[in-house]
């Protein structure tokens, strides 16, 4: 017996057609004793077919996903699909409005709060709704992330690993169908509280992305994302494409972040000078860059080193670093298991 959600909505998940409305989460701050936080949601349904839950704004400073999902809400005719789309472009609305990774209301990272709590903080209550109400309605889940303010990242589609070989194979196929330049297997160092880890545990076909960079709207990533979402909906049998699914680039690779060895952290506080552009081949033991001490010019810079050989997938966006800030992420080739 699960605790009911605190969210109030007039949405009818069973009705054919297009509904655009809000999830209303009771919110009682100083300025508004009996108010609600409206979270935009759309349901587009036509007949029978798979249900695909599509989420943007998990982190509020990642803009391509919310833009793409807004376009779909405005432009998609229900007759173009067979099945049901549940679309939430700005799931952590307070963070999206603030343009911040974390919620300004409770300071929480939405993507470290699964499975949520219906009696918890705002973020925990929204997460609970996704986990307990929306996941059980869904066959597949698209969680559209970008690099956010702190990362400059190669546009990519993300596979959350599953111990279930059958589901892993389905997820690899769905994520590959996205058609991003890189398909990346990534589990956030084994983190279990993310939306994709949670969706995989719930048995959903799960597709993640890392589309843009640096808290900006990246035109190349936006185009990859627009095509990618429709490619995945076609792959899932919800939508027919006018043309054959295509990637926006010729070369496509399947890679993975090799757990802790893939991440390089700042060794000191200062300003980080990276030594390589993204998508460069790098070598274990080679310096990834060095931290300069601008207020102590006599002090020698301190280097940070790659812990594995591979390709440079992401770099830190801001120049300033504190010890432990992630300054580089390396990916290695991933050989997907043969499907026999
Ligand atoms: Ca993110």
Short mmCIF file of C-alpha atoms and ligand atoms in Angstrom, two decimals:
data_model
loop_
_atom_site.label_atom_id
_atom_site.label_comp_id
_atom_site.label_asym_id
_atom_site.label_seq_id
_atom_site.Cartn_x
_atom_site.Cartn_y
_atom_site.Cartn_z
CA UNK A 1 0.00 0.00 0.00
CA UNK A 2 1.69 3.19 -1.14
CA UNK A 3 1.04 6.63 0.33
CA UNK A 4 -1.09 8.73 -2.06
CA UNK A 5 0.57 11.58 -3.90
CA UNK A 6 0.03 15.13 -2.67
CA UNK A 7 -0.28 16.31 -6.31
CA UNK A 8 -3.69 17.36 -7.60
CA UNK A 9 -4.46 17.28 -11.32
CA UNK A 10 -7.38 17.19 -13.75
CA UNK A 11 -5.43 15.09 -16.25
CA UNK A 12 -7.21 12.00 -17.60
CA UNK A 13 -4.54 9.52 -18.64
CA UNK A 14 -7.10 7.35 -20.47
CA UNK A 15 -8.62 9.99 -22.75
CA UNK A 16 -7.74 10.13 -26.46
CA UNK A 17 -6.55 13.47 -27.86
CA UNK A 18 -4.23 16.13 -26.50
CA UNK A 19 -4.49 17.48 -22.96
CA UNK A 20 -2.18 20.25 -21.80
CA UNK A 21 -2.57 21.11 -18.13
CA UNK A 22 -0.64 21.10 -14.87
CA UNK A 23 0.19 18.92 -11.91
CA UNK A 24 -0.53 21.10 -8.90
CA UNK A 25 1.67 20.55 -5.89
CA UNK A 26 0.41 22.27 -2.73
CA UNK A 27 2.93 24.89 -1.65
CA UNK A 28 2.59 27.15 1.35
CA UNK A 29 5.40 29.72 1.55
CA UNK A 30 5.25 33.13 3.23
CA UNK A 31 3.82 34.79 0.11
CA UNK A 32 1.01 32.28 -0.52
CA UNK A 33 -0.55 30.35 2.33
CA UNK A 34 -2.83 28.10 0.27
CA UNK A 35 -1.15 28.03 -3.12
CA UNK A 36 0.15 25.38 -5.46
CA UNK A 37 3.28 24.94 -7.59
CA UNK A 38 1.96 24.23 -11.13
CA UNK A 39 4.07 21.71 -13.07
CA UNK A 40 3.22 21.62 -16.81
CA UNK A 41 2.16 18.24 -18.19
CA UNK A 42 0.68 17.03 -21.46
CA UNK A 43 -0.88 13.72 -22.41
CA UNK A 44 -1.19 12.94 -26.12
CA UNK A 45 -3.03 9.70 -26.78
CA UNK A 46 -4.39 7.93 -29.81
CA UNK A 47 -5.81 4.41 -29.57
CA UNK A 48 -3.71 1.58 -28.23
CA UNK A 49 0.05 1.33 -28.19
CA UNK A 50 2.99 1.84 -25.86
CA UNK A 51 3.07 4.60 -23.26
CA UNK A 52 6.21 6.71 -23.34
CA UNK A 53 6.99 9.06 -20.47
CA UNK A 54 9.18 11.98 -21.57
CA UNK A 55 10.80 14.23 -19.01
CA UNK A 56 12.87 17.42 -19.30
CA UNK A 57 14.00 19.87 -16.65
CA UNK A 58 15.14 17.20 -14.20
CA UNK A 59 17.99 19.69 -13.80
CA UNK A 60 16.86 23.29 -14.28
CA UNK A 61 19.92 24.53 -16.21
CA UNK A 62 19.66 22.01 -19.07
CA UNK A 63 17.54 23.58 -21.78
CA UNK A 64 17.47 21.47 -24.96
CA UNK A 65 15.12 18.82 -23.50
CA UNK A 66 12.47 21.27 -22.29
CA UNK A 67 12.58 23.14 -25.61
CA UNK A 68 12.18 19.93 -27.65
CA UNK A 69 9.34 18.63 -25.46
CA UNK A 70 7.56 22.00 -25.66
CA UNK A 71 7.73 21.82 -29.45
CA UNK A 72 6.19 18.34 -29.40
CA UNK A 73 3.37 19.49 -27.12
CA UNK A 74 2.58 22.41 -29.45
CA UNK A 75 3.10 20.68 -32.80
CA UNK A 76 2.18 17.00 -32.50
CA UNK A 77 -1.23 15.95 -33.78
CA UNK A 78 -2.55 12.95 -31.81
CA UNK A 79 -3.26 11.24 -35.16
CA UNK A 80 0.54 11.09 -35.73
CA UNK A 81 0.94 8.52 -32.95
CA UNK A 82 -0.37 5.14 -31.88
CA UNK A 83 -0.23 4.92 -28.10
CA UNK A 84 0.29 7.51 -25.42
CA UNK A 85 2.87 10.18 -24.65
CA UNK A 86 3.09 11.63 -21.15
CA UNK A 87 5.22 14.76 -21.49
CA UNK A 88 6.64 16.82 -18.64
CA UNK A 89 9.08 19.37 -20.09
CA UNK A 90 10.00 21.06 -16.80
CA UNK A 91 9.54 18.36 -14.19
CA UNK A 92 11.49 20.21 -11.50
CA UNK A 93 9.69 23.46 -12.30
CA UNK A 94 11.20 25.54 -9.47
CA UNK A 95 14.73 24.64 -10.65
CA UNK A 96 13.82 25.29 -14.31
CA UNK A 97 12.39 28.73 -13.52
CA UNK A 98 15.53 29.54 -11.53
CA UNK A 99 17.84 28.14 -14.26
CA UNK A 100 19.60 26.07 -11.63
CA UNK A 101 20.60 22.42 -11.34
CA UNK A 102 19.01 22.12 -7.92
CA UNK A 103 15.69 23.36 -6.57
CA UNK A 104 15.82 26.83 -4.98
CA UNK A 105 13.01 25.73 -2.65
CA UNK A 106 14.64 22.80 -0.86
CA UNK A 107 18.15 22.80 -2.35
CA UNK A 108 17.74 19.21 -3.58
CA UNK A 109 19.00 17.59 -6.77
CA UNK A 110 15.90 15.95 -8.33
CA UNK A 111 18.13 13.26 -9.79
CA UNK A 112 19.36 12.10 -6.39
CA UNK A 113 15.90 11.80 -4.79
CA UNK A 114 14.34 8.64 -6.24
CA UNK A 115 12.08 6.98 -5.22
CA UNK A 116 10.88 10.18 -3.51
CA UNK A 117 8.59 10.77 -0.57
CA UNK A 118 4.95 11.98 -0.69
CA UNK A 119 5.42 13.60 2.72
CA UNK A 120 8.89 14.98 2.00
CA UNK A 121 10.10 18.28 0.55
CA UNK A 122 8.81 19.73 -2.76
CA UNK A 123 11.41 17.89 -4.84
CA UNK A 124 10.81 14.60 -3.01
CA UNK A 125 7.05 14.92 -3.58
CA UNK A 126 7.48 15.50 -7.34
CA UNK A 127 9.87 12.54 -7.56
CA UNK A 128 7.35 10.35 -5.73
CA UNK A 129 4.68 11.25 -8.29
CA UNK A 130 6.98 10.26 -11.16
CA UNK A 131 8.01 7.02 -9.44
CA UNK A 132 4.70 5.85 -7.99
CA UNK A 133 2.13 7.27 -10.44
CA UNK A 134 3.84 7.77 -13.82
CA UNK A 135 6.32 4.86 -14.00
CA UNK A 136 3.54 2.25 -13.54
CA UNK A 137 1.60 3.83 -16.42
CA UNK A 138 4.62 3.70 -18.74
CA UNK A 139 6.42 1.22 -20.97
CA UNK A 140 9.34 3.47 -21.80
CA UNK A 141 11.05 6.54 -20.33
CA UNK A 142 13.04 9.33 -21.97
CA UNK A 143 14.95 11.55 -19.56
CA UNK A 144 16.40 14.47 -21.51
CA UNK A 145 19.48 15.94 -19.82
CA UNK A 146 22.22 18.24 -21.03
CA UNK A 147 25.60 19.13 -19.57
CA UNK A 148 24.23 21.94 -17.42
CA UNK A 149 26.19 24.89 -16.09
CA UNK A 150 29.26 22.96 -14.96
CA UNK A 151 29.93 20.64 -17.94
CA UNK A 152 30.91 21.05 -21.59
CA UNK A 153 29.87 17.68 -23.00
CA UNK A 154 29.68 15.84 -26.33
CA UNK A 155 26.04 15.51 -27.46
CA UNK A 156 25.17 11.94 -26.58
CA UNK A 157 22.45 9.47 -25.70
CA UNK A 158 22.84 7.56 -22.45
CA UNK A 159 22.30 3.91 -21.53
CA UNK A 160 21.63 3.27 -17.84
CA UNK A 161 23.02 -0.25 -17.28
CA UNK A 162 20.69 -3.04 -16.18
CA UNK A 163 21.55 -6.38 -14.59
CA UNK A 164 18.69 -7.81 -16.65
CA UNK A 165 20.41 -8.79 -19.90
CA UNK A 166 17.16 -8.63 -21.86
CA UNK A 167 16.34 -5.13 -20.67
CA UNK A 168 19.95 -4.03 -21.22
CA UNK A 169 19.70 -5.17 -24.82
CA UNK A 170 16.39 -3.32 -25.31
CA UNK A 171 17.86 -0.19 -23.77
CA UNK A 172 20.97 -0.34 -25.95
CA UNK A 173 18.74 -0.70 -29.02
CA UNK A 174 16.46 2.20 -28.01
CA UNK A 175 19.35 4.50 -27.10
CA UNK A 176 21.20 3.63 -30.32
CA UNK A 177 18.01 4.44 -32.24
CA UNK A 178 18.26 7.99 -30.86
CA UNK A 179 21.09 8.45 -33.33
CA UNK A 180 23.38 10.70 -31.28
CA UNK A 181 27.06 10.87 -32.28
CA UNK A 182 27.89 8.97 -29.09
CA UNK A 183 25.90 6.29 -27.27
CA UNK A 184 27.35 6.26 -23.76
CA UNK A 185 26.86 3.59 -21.09
CA UNK A 186 26.96 5.51 -17.81
CA UNK A 187 25.72 4.72 -14.30
CA UNK A 188 26.83 7.78 -12.29
CA UNK A 189 29.30 5.67 -10.25
CA UNK A 190 26.58 3.20 -9.33
CA UNK A 191 24.15 5.86 -8.13
CA UNK A 192 20.72 4.27 -7.49
CA UNK A 193 18.71 7.45 -6.80
CA UNK A 194 18.61 8.79 -10.37
CA UNK A 195 15.47 8.77 -12.51
CA UNK A 196 17.01 6.46 -15.11
CA UNK A 197 18.37 3.97 -12.54
CA UNK A 198 14.93 3.96 -10.96
CA UNK A 199 13.16 3.55 -14.30
CA UNK A 200 15.39 0.61 -15.21
CA UNK A 201 14.60 -1.05 -11.87
CA UNK A 202 10.91 -0.52 -12.69
CA UNK A 203 11.50 -2.45 -15.93
CA UNK A 204 10.99 0.48 -18.31
CA UNK A 205 12.86 0.78 -21.59
CA UNK A 206 14.99 3.77 -20.65
CA UNK A 207 16.76 6.38 -22.76
CA UNK A 208 18.84 9.20 -21.32
CA UNK A 209 20.66 12.05 -23.04
CA UNK A 210 23.41 14.57 -22.46
CA UNK A 211 22.58 17.06 -25.18
CA UNK A 212 24.17 20.45 -24.72
CA UNK A 213 26.75 22.26 -22.72
CA UNK A 214 27.59 24.96 -20.29
CA UNK A 215 24.06 26.01 -19.32
CA UNK A 216 23.44 27.33 -22.85
CA UNK A 217 21.17 26.29 -25.73
CA UNK A 218 23.42 24.44 -28.17
CA UNK A 219 22.15 24.47 -31.76
CA UNK A 220 23.84 21.21 -32.79
CA UNK A 221 22.57 19.40 -29.71
CA UNK A 222 19.08 20.81 -30.20
CA UNK A 223 18.92 19.37 -33.71
CA UNK A 224 20.33 16.00 -32.59
CA UNK A 225 17.73 15.96 -29.82
CA UNK A 226 14.79 16.88 -32.06
CA UNK A 227 15.58 14.03 -34.44
CA UNK A 228 16.58 11.69 -31.64
CA UNK A 229 13.29 11.89 -29.75
CA UNK A 230 11.31 11.14 -32.92
CA UNK A 231 13.76 8.35 -33.83
CA UNK A 232 13.15 6.72 -30.45
CA UNK A 233 9.35 7.13 -30.69
CA UNK A 234 9.56 5.45 -34.09
CA UNK A 235 11.76 2.67 -32.68
CA UNK A 236 9.19 2.09 -29.91
CA UNK A 237 6.37 1.85 -32.44
CA UNK A 238 4.53 4.98 -31.29
CA UNK A 239 5.24 7.06 -34.36
CA UNK A 240 6.05 6.49 -38.02
CA UNK A 241 8.74 8.65 -39.48
CA UNK A 242 8.38 10.16 -42.93
CA UNK A 243 11.99 9.19 -43.60
CA UNK A 244 14.29 6.46 -42.33
CA UNK A 245 15.72 7.30 -38.89
CA UNK A 246 19.03 8.99 -39.37
CA UNK A 247 21.76 10.27 -37.19
CA UNK A 248 22.83 13.84 -37.78
CA UNK A 249 26.45 12.80 -38.14
CA UNK A 250 28.21 10.13 -40.12
CA UNK A 251 30.22 8.55 -37.33
CA UNK A 252 28.52 6.91 -34.36
CA UNK A 253 30.23 5.18 -31.47
CA UNK A 254 29.09 3.11 -28.49
CA UNK A 255 31.26 3.91 -25.49
CA UNK A 256 31.11 3.76 -21.71
CA UNK A 257 32.45 5.71 -18.75
CA UNK A 258 34.75 3.18 -17.02
CA UNK A 259 33.47 3.95 -13.50
CA UNK A 260 35.86 5.85 -11.19
CA UNK A 261 38.77 5.67 -13.66
CA UNK A 262 36.83 7.83 -16.12
CA UNK A 263 36.63 10.90 -13.91
CA UNK A 264 39.40 13.45 -13.35
CA UNK A 265 39.04 15.83 -10.39
CA UNK A 266 40.67 19.16 -9.60
CA UNK A 267 43.61 18.62 -7.22
CA UNK A 268 43.51 22.14 -5.76
CA UNK A 269 41.53 25.38 -5.73
CA UNK A 270 42.33 27.79 -8.55
CA UNK A 271 41.74 28.07 -12.29
CA UNK A 272 41.89 24.94 -14.43
CA UNK A 273 43.66 25.00 -17.77
CA UNK A 274 42.51 21.99 -19.86
CA UNK A 275 45.10 20.50 -22.21
CA UNK A 276 42.74 18.83 -24.70
CA UNK A 277 39.63 19.54 -26.73
CA UNK A 278 36.67 17.21 -26.41
CA UNK A 279 36.70 14.09 -28.59
CA UNK A 280 40.51 13.90 -28.38
CA UNK A 281 42.24 10.55 -27.77
CA UNK A 282 43.90 10.71 -24.33
CA UNK A 283 46.27 8.39 -22.45
CA UNK A 284 46.37 7.06 -18.89
CA UNK A 285 48.92 8.98 -16.81
CA UNK A 286 48.97 11.95 -19.20
CA UNK A 287 48.10 15.37 -17.68
CA UNK A 288 44.50 16.42 -18.39
CA UNK A 289 45.40 19.99 -17.49
CA UNK A 290 46.67 22.02 -14.56
CA UNK A 291 45.40 24.30 -11.83
CA UNK A 292 46.87 27.82 -11.79
CA UNK A 293 47.07 29.94 -8.63
CA UNK A 294 46.29 33.40 -9.94
CA UNK A 295 46.88 35.07 -6.59
CA UNK A 296 50.25 33.33 -6.12
CA UNK A 297 52.13 33.59 -9.44
CA UNK A 298 55.36 32.25 -7.94
CA UNK A 299 53.65 28.94 -7.17
CA UNK A 300 53.95 26.23 -9.82
CA UNK A 301 50.64 25.01 -11.32
CA UNK A 302 49.48 21.56 -10.17
CA UNK A 303 48.56 18.97 -12.80
CA UNK A 304 45.57 16.60 -12.88
CA UNK A 305 46.06 13.25 -14.66
CA UNK A 306 43.90 10.91 -16.73
CA UNK A 307 43.36 7.60 -14.96
CA UNK A 308 42.54 5.66 -18.12
CA UNK A 309 43.10 5.84 -21.87
CA UNK A 310 40.16 6.70 -24.11
CA UNK A 311 38.47 9.75 -25.58
CA UNK A 312 37.71 13.02 -23.82
CA UNK A 313 33.90 13.07 -23.43
CA UNK A 314 33.32 16.06 -21.15
CA UNK A 315 35.21 18.93 -19.55
CA UNK A 316 34.40 21.34 -16.79
CA UNK A 317 32.80 24.54 -18.13
CA UNK A 318 33.76 27.24 -15.57
CA UNK A 319 37.45 28.06 -15.17
CA UNK A 320 37.36 28.31 -11.38
CA UNK A 321 37.71 25.02 -9.53
CA UNK A 322 37.63 23.77 -5.97
CA UNK A 323 39.33 20.51 -4.93
CA UNK A 324 37.21 17.59 -6.14
CA UNK A 325 35.43 19.42 -8.96
CA UNK A 326 35.10 17.17 -12.00
CA UNK A 327 37.34 18.65 -14.71
CA UNK A 328 37.31 15.84 -17.29
CA UNK A 329 35.44 12.63 -18.16
CA UNK A 330 36.95 9.93 -20.37
CA UNK A 331 35.03 7.25 -22.25
CA UNK A 332 36.33 3.92 -23.57
CA UNK A 333 34.93 1.63 -26.26
CA UNK A 334 31.98 -0.47 -25.16
CA UNK A 335 31.40 -3.81 -26.77
CA UNK A 336 27.69 -4.53 -26.40
CA UNK A 337 26.90 -8.17 -25.67
CA UNK A 338 25.79 -10.13 -28.68
CA UNK A 339 22.08 -10.86 -28.66
CA UNK A 340 21.74 -14.61 -29.23
CA1 LIG B 1 21.77 16.57 -15.88
#
